XYZ file of C-alpha atoms in Angstrom:
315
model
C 2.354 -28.762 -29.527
C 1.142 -28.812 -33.107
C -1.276 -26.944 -34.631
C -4.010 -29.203 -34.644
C -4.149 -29.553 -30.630
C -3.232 -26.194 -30.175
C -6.527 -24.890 -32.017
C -8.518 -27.618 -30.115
C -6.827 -26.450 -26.619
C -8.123 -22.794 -28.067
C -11.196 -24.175 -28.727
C -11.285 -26.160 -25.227
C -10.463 -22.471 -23.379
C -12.991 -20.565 -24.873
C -15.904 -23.203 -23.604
C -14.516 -23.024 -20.220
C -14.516 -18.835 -20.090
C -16.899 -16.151 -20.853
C -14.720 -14.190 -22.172
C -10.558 -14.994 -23.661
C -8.431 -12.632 -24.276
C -5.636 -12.711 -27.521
C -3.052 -11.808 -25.263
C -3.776 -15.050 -22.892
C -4.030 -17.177 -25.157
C -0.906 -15.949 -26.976
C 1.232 -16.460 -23.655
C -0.464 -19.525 -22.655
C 0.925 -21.037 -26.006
C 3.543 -19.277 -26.429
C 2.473 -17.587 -29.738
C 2.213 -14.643 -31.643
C -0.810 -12.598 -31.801
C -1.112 -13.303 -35.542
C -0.899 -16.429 -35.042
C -3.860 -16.649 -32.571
C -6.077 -14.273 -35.001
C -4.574 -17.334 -37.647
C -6.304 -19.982 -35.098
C -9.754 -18.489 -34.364
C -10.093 -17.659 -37.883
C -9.718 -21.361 -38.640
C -12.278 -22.404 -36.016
C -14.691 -19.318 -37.644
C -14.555 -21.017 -40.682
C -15.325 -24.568 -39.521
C -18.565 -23.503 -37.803
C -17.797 -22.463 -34.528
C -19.956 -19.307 -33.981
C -16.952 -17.127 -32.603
C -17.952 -13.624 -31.408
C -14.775 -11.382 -31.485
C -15.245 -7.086 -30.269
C -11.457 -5.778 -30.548
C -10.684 -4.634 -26.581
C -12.604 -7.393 -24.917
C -11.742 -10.723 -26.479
C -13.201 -13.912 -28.068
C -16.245 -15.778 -26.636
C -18.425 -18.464 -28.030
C -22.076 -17.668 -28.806
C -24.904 -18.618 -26.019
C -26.540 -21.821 -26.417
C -23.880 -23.410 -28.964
C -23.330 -27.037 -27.676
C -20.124 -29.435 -28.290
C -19.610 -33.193 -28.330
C -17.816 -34.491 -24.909
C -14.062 -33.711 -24.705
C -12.155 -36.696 -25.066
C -9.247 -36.901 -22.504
C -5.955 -38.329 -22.957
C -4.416 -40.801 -20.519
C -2.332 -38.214 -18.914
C -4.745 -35.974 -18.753
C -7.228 -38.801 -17.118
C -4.762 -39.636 -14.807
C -4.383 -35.860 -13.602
C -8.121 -35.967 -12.369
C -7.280 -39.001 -10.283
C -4.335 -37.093 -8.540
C -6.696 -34.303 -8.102
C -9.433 -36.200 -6.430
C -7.416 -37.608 -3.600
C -5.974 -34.293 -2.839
C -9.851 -32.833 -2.684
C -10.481 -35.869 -0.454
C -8.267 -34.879 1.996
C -7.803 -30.675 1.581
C -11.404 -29.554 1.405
C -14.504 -29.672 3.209
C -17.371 -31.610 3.187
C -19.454 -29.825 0.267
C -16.714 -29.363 -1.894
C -15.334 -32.728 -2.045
C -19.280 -33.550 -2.798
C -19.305 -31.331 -5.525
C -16.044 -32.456 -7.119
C -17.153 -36.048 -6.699
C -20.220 -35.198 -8.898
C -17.767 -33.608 -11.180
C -15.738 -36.779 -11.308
C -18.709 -38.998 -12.353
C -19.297 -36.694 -14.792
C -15.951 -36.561 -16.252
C -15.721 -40.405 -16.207
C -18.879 -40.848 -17.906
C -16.829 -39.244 -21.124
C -13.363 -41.337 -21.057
C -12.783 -44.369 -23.352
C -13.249 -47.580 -22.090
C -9.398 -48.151 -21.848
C -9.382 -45.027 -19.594
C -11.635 -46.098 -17.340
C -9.703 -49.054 -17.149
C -6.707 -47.309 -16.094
C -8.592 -44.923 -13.923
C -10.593 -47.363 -11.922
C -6.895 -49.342 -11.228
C -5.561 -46.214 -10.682
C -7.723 -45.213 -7.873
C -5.790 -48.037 -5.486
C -2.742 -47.050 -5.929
C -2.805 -42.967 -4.839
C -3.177 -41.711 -1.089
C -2.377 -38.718 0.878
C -2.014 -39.137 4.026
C -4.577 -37.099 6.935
C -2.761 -33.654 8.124
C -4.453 -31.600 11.081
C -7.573 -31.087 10.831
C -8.213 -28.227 8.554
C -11.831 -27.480 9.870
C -14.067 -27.130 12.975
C -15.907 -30.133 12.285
C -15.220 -33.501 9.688
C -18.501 -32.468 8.244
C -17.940 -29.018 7.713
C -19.346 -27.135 4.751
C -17.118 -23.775 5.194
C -15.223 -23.699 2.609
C -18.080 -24.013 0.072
C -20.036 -21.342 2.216
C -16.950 -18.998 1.636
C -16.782 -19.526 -2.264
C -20.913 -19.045 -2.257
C -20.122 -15.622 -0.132
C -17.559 -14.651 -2.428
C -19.019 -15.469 -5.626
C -22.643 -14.447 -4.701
C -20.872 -11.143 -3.269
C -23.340 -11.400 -0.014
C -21.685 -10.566 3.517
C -20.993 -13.996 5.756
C -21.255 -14.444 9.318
C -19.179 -16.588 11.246
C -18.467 -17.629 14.662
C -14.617 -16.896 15.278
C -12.655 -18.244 18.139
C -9.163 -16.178 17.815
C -5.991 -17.454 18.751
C -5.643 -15.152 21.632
C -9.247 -15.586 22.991
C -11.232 -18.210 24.948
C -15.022 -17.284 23.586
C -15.823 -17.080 20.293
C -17.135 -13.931 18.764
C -19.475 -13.437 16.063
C -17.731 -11.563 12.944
C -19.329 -10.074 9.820
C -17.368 -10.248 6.790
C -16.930 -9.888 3.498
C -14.892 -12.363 1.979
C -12.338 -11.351 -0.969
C -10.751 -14.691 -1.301
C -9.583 -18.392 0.141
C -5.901 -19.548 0.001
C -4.023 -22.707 1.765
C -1.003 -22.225 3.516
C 0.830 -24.801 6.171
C -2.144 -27.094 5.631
C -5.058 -24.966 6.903
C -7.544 -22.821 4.770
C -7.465 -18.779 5.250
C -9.822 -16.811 3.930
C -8.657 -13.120 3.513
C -12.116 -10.518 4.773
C -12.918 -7.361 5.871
C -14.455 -7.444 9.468
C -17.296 -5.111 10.342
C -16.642 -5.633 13.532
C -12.505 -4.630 13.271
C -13.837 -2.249 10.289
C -10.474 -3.809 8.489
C -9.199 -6.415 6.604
C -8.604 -9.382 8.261
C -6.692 -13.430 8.487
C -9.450 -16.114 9.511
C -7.885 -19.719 9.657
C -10.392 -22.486 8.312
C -10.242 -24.906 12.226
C -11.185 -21.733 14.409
C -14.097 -21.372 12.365
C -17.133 -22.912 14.311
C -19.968 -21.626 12.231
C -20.103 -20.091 9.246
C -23.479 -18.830 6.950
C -24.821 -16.235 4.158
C -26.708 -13.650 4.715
C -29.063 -11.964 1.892
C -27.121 -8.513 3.097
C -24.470 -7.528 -0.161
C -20.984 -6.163 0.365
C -20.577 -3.044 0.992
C -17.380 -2.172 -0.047
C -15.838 -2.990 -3.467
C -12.351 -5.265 -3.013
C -8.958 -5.510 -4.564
C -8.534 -9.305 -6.034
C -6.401 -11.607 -3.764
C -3.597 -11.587 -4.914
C -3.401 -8.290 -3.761
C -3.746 -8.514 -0.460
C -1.103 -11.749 -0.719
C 1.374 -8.905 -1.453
C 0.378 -6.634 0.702
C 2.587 -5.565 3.985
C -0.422 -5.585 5.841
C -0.171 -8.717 6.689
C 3.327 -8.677 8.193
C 2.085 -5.342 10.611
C 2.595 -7.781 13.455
C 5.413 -9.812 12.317
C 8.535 -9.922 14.702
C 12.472 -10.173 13.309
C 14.202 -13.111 14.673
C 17.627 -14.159 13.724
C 19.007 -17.634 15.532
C 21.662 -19.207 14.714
C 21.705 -23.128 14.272
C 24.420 -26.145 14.181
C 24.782 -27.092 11.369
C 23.825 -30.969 12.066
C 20.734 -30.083 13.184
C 19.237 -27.291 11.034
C 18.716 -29.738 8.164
C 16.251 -31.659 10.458
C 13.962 -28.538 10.586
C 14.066 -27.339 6.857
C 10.216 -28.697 6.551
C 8.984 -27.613 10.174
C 10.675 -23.971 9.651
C 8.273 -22.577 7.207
C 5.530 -22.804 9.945
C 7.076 -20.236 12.287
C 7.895 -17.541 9.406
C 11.065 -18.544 7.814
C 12.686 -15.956 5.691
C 16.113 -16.640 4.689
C 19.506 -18.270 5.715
C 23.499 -17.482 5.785
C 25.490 -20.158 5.902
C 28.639 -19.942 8.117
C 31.652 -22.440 8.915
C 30.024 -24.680 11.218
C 26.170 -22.984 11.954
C 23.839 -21.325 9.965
C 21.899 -18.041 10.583
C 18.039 -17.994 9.800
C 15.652 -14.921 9.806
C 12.356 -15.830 10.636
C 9.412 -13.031 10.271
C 7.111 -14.504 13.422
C 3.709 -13.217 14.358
C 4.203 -14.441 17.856
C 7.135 -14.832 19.832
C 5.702 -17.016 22.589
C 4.686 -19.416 19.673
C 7.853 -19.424 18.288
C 9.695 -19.783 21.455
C 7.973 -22.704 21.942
C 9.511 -24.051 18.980
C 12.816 -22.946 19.641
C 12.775 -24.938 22.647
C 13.086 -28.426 20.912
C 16.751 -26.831 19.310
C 17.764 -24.799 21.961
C 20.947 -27.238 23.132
C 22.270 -26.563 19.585
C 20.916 -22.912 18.645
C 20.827 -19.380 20.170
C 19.347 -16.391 19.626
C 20.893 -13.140 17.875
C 17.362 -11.374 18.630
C 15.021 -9.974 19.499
C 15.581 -10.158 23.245
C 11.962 -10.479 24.225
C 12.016 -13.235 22.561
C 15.382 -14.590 24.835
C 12.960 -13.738 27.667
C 9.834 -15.669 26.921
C 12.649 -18.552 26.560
C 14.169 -17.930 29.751
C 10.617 -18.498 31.252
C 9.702 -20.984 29.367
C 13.007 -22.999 30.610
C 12.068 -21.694 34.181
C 8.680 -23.098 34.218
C 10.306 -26.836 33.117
C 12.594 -26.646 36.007
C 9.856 -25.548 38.650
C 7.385 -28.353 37.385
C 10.508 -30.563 37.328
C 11.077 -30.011 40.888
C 7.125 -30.616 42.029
């Protein structure tokens, strides 16, 4: 990148945040810290009213306005990408939202990238996955952000995977994250008085209340790290034929995949599961060419499993 974009990037950054940090920006670009101070002094000096305070970072002063960004055709083409992922991977609010965003954006390209764009849109789909809420018109995930960002305590209705009623939670929200193509959102529970999982579908209502949090939280990526979150995880080690493990690579990171060995003619995966009669289930579509090293509570949920077949087989 050459100077010139690099300072407009710079400049492009510090709009978007209240506050940017030297150090960021130096590892974002891949620069020295002199030659950052170098950049900012150059915007300083064409006009941009830059407020710098040496431990806290660079912002740009309140009310100061900019001409629309222009966007390049990669760039342009980026938001279209974007857009049909939002379609499909969000709720009903947010994809509103973004799609006021879009208009927005598009208002600003060239005529030649609108163009482009607008021929673009026919030509980029992603294809419907289960249904990552309660509801087609469900606002939840928006309600979740608003909880989180507002820092006021949500109330949902919760159906767990082990129960048949829901149950009304109170939480307080510390962040959302997609995994297997459903929405979690990571929360301590009055109710459990911990930290807790809550998957997006089994979600049936969710609102804000005017109550605030009333405990301070660790960011999310914290909690991602955490071993809390594999308290309840199982071991399993199974061994697989070879011709047929490389039909499961995809569906294998749904049921806790850890790692592999390969051997001569099978190959031995360690799977961290959070429940054995789920995973059992699964096992049962490679059983004929698999077995299983352990746990043997797990061999025994399979052995029932295989019993029930052969007594509704016999019916």
């Amino acid at each position: 990148m050459n100077r010139f974009d690099r300072i407009t990037a710079i400049l492009i950054q510090l709009q978007s945040r209240k506050i940017v940090k030297a150090q960021d920006l130096a590892e974002r670009f891949e620069i020295s810290l002199r030659t950052v101070y170098r950049d900012i002094n150059s915007l300083a000096e064409a006009g941009v009213p830059i407020i710098g305070e040496a431990g806290v970072g660079y912002s740009i002063m309140d009310g100061y306005r900019l001409p629309p960004v222009m966007f390049t055709k990669e760039e342009a083409r980026t938001f279209i990408t974007a857009e049909k992922l939002m379609e499909k991977f969000t709720d009903f609010s947010t994809q509103s939202h973004y799609q006021a965003a879009m208009y927005k954006i598009k208002a600003v390209l060239r005529s030649t990238e609108k163009s482009m764009v607008e021929n673009l849109e026919n030509h980029i789909e992603v294809r419907s996955r289960p249904r990552a809420f309660h509801q087609p018109n469900s606002n939840t995930l928006d309600i979740l952000l608003n909880s989180i960002s507002e820092r006021k305590i949500a109330k949902i209705l919760y159906v767990a995977l082990s129960a048949s009623e829901p149950v009304e939670r109170v939480i307080e929200p510390v962040g959302i994250y997609h995994e297997n193509n459903y929405w979690y959102t990571i929360a301590f529970c009055h109710l459990r008085n911990d930290y807790r999982n809550f998957r997006s579908d089994r979600i049936l209502q969710c609102d804000v209340t005017d109550r605030p949090f009333q405990h301070k939280h660790a960011p999310l990526k914290d909690f991602m790290h955490d071993s809390w979150e594999n308290d309840n995880m199982r071991l399993v080690r199974v061994r697989v034929n070879k011709r047929v493990a490389r039909y499961i690579r995809e569906q294998r990171s749904y049921y806790g995949f850890a790692s592999e060995t390969e051997h001569d003619d099978y190959i031995e995966m360690t799977f961290l599961s959070a429940s054995l009669e789920g995973f059992a289930r699964w096992y049962m579509m490679i059983a004929p060419e698999a077995c299983i090293m352990e746990p043997e509570a797990l061999k025994t949920i399979v052995r029932q499993l295989s019993e029930k077949i052969l007594e509704n087989l016999n019916h």
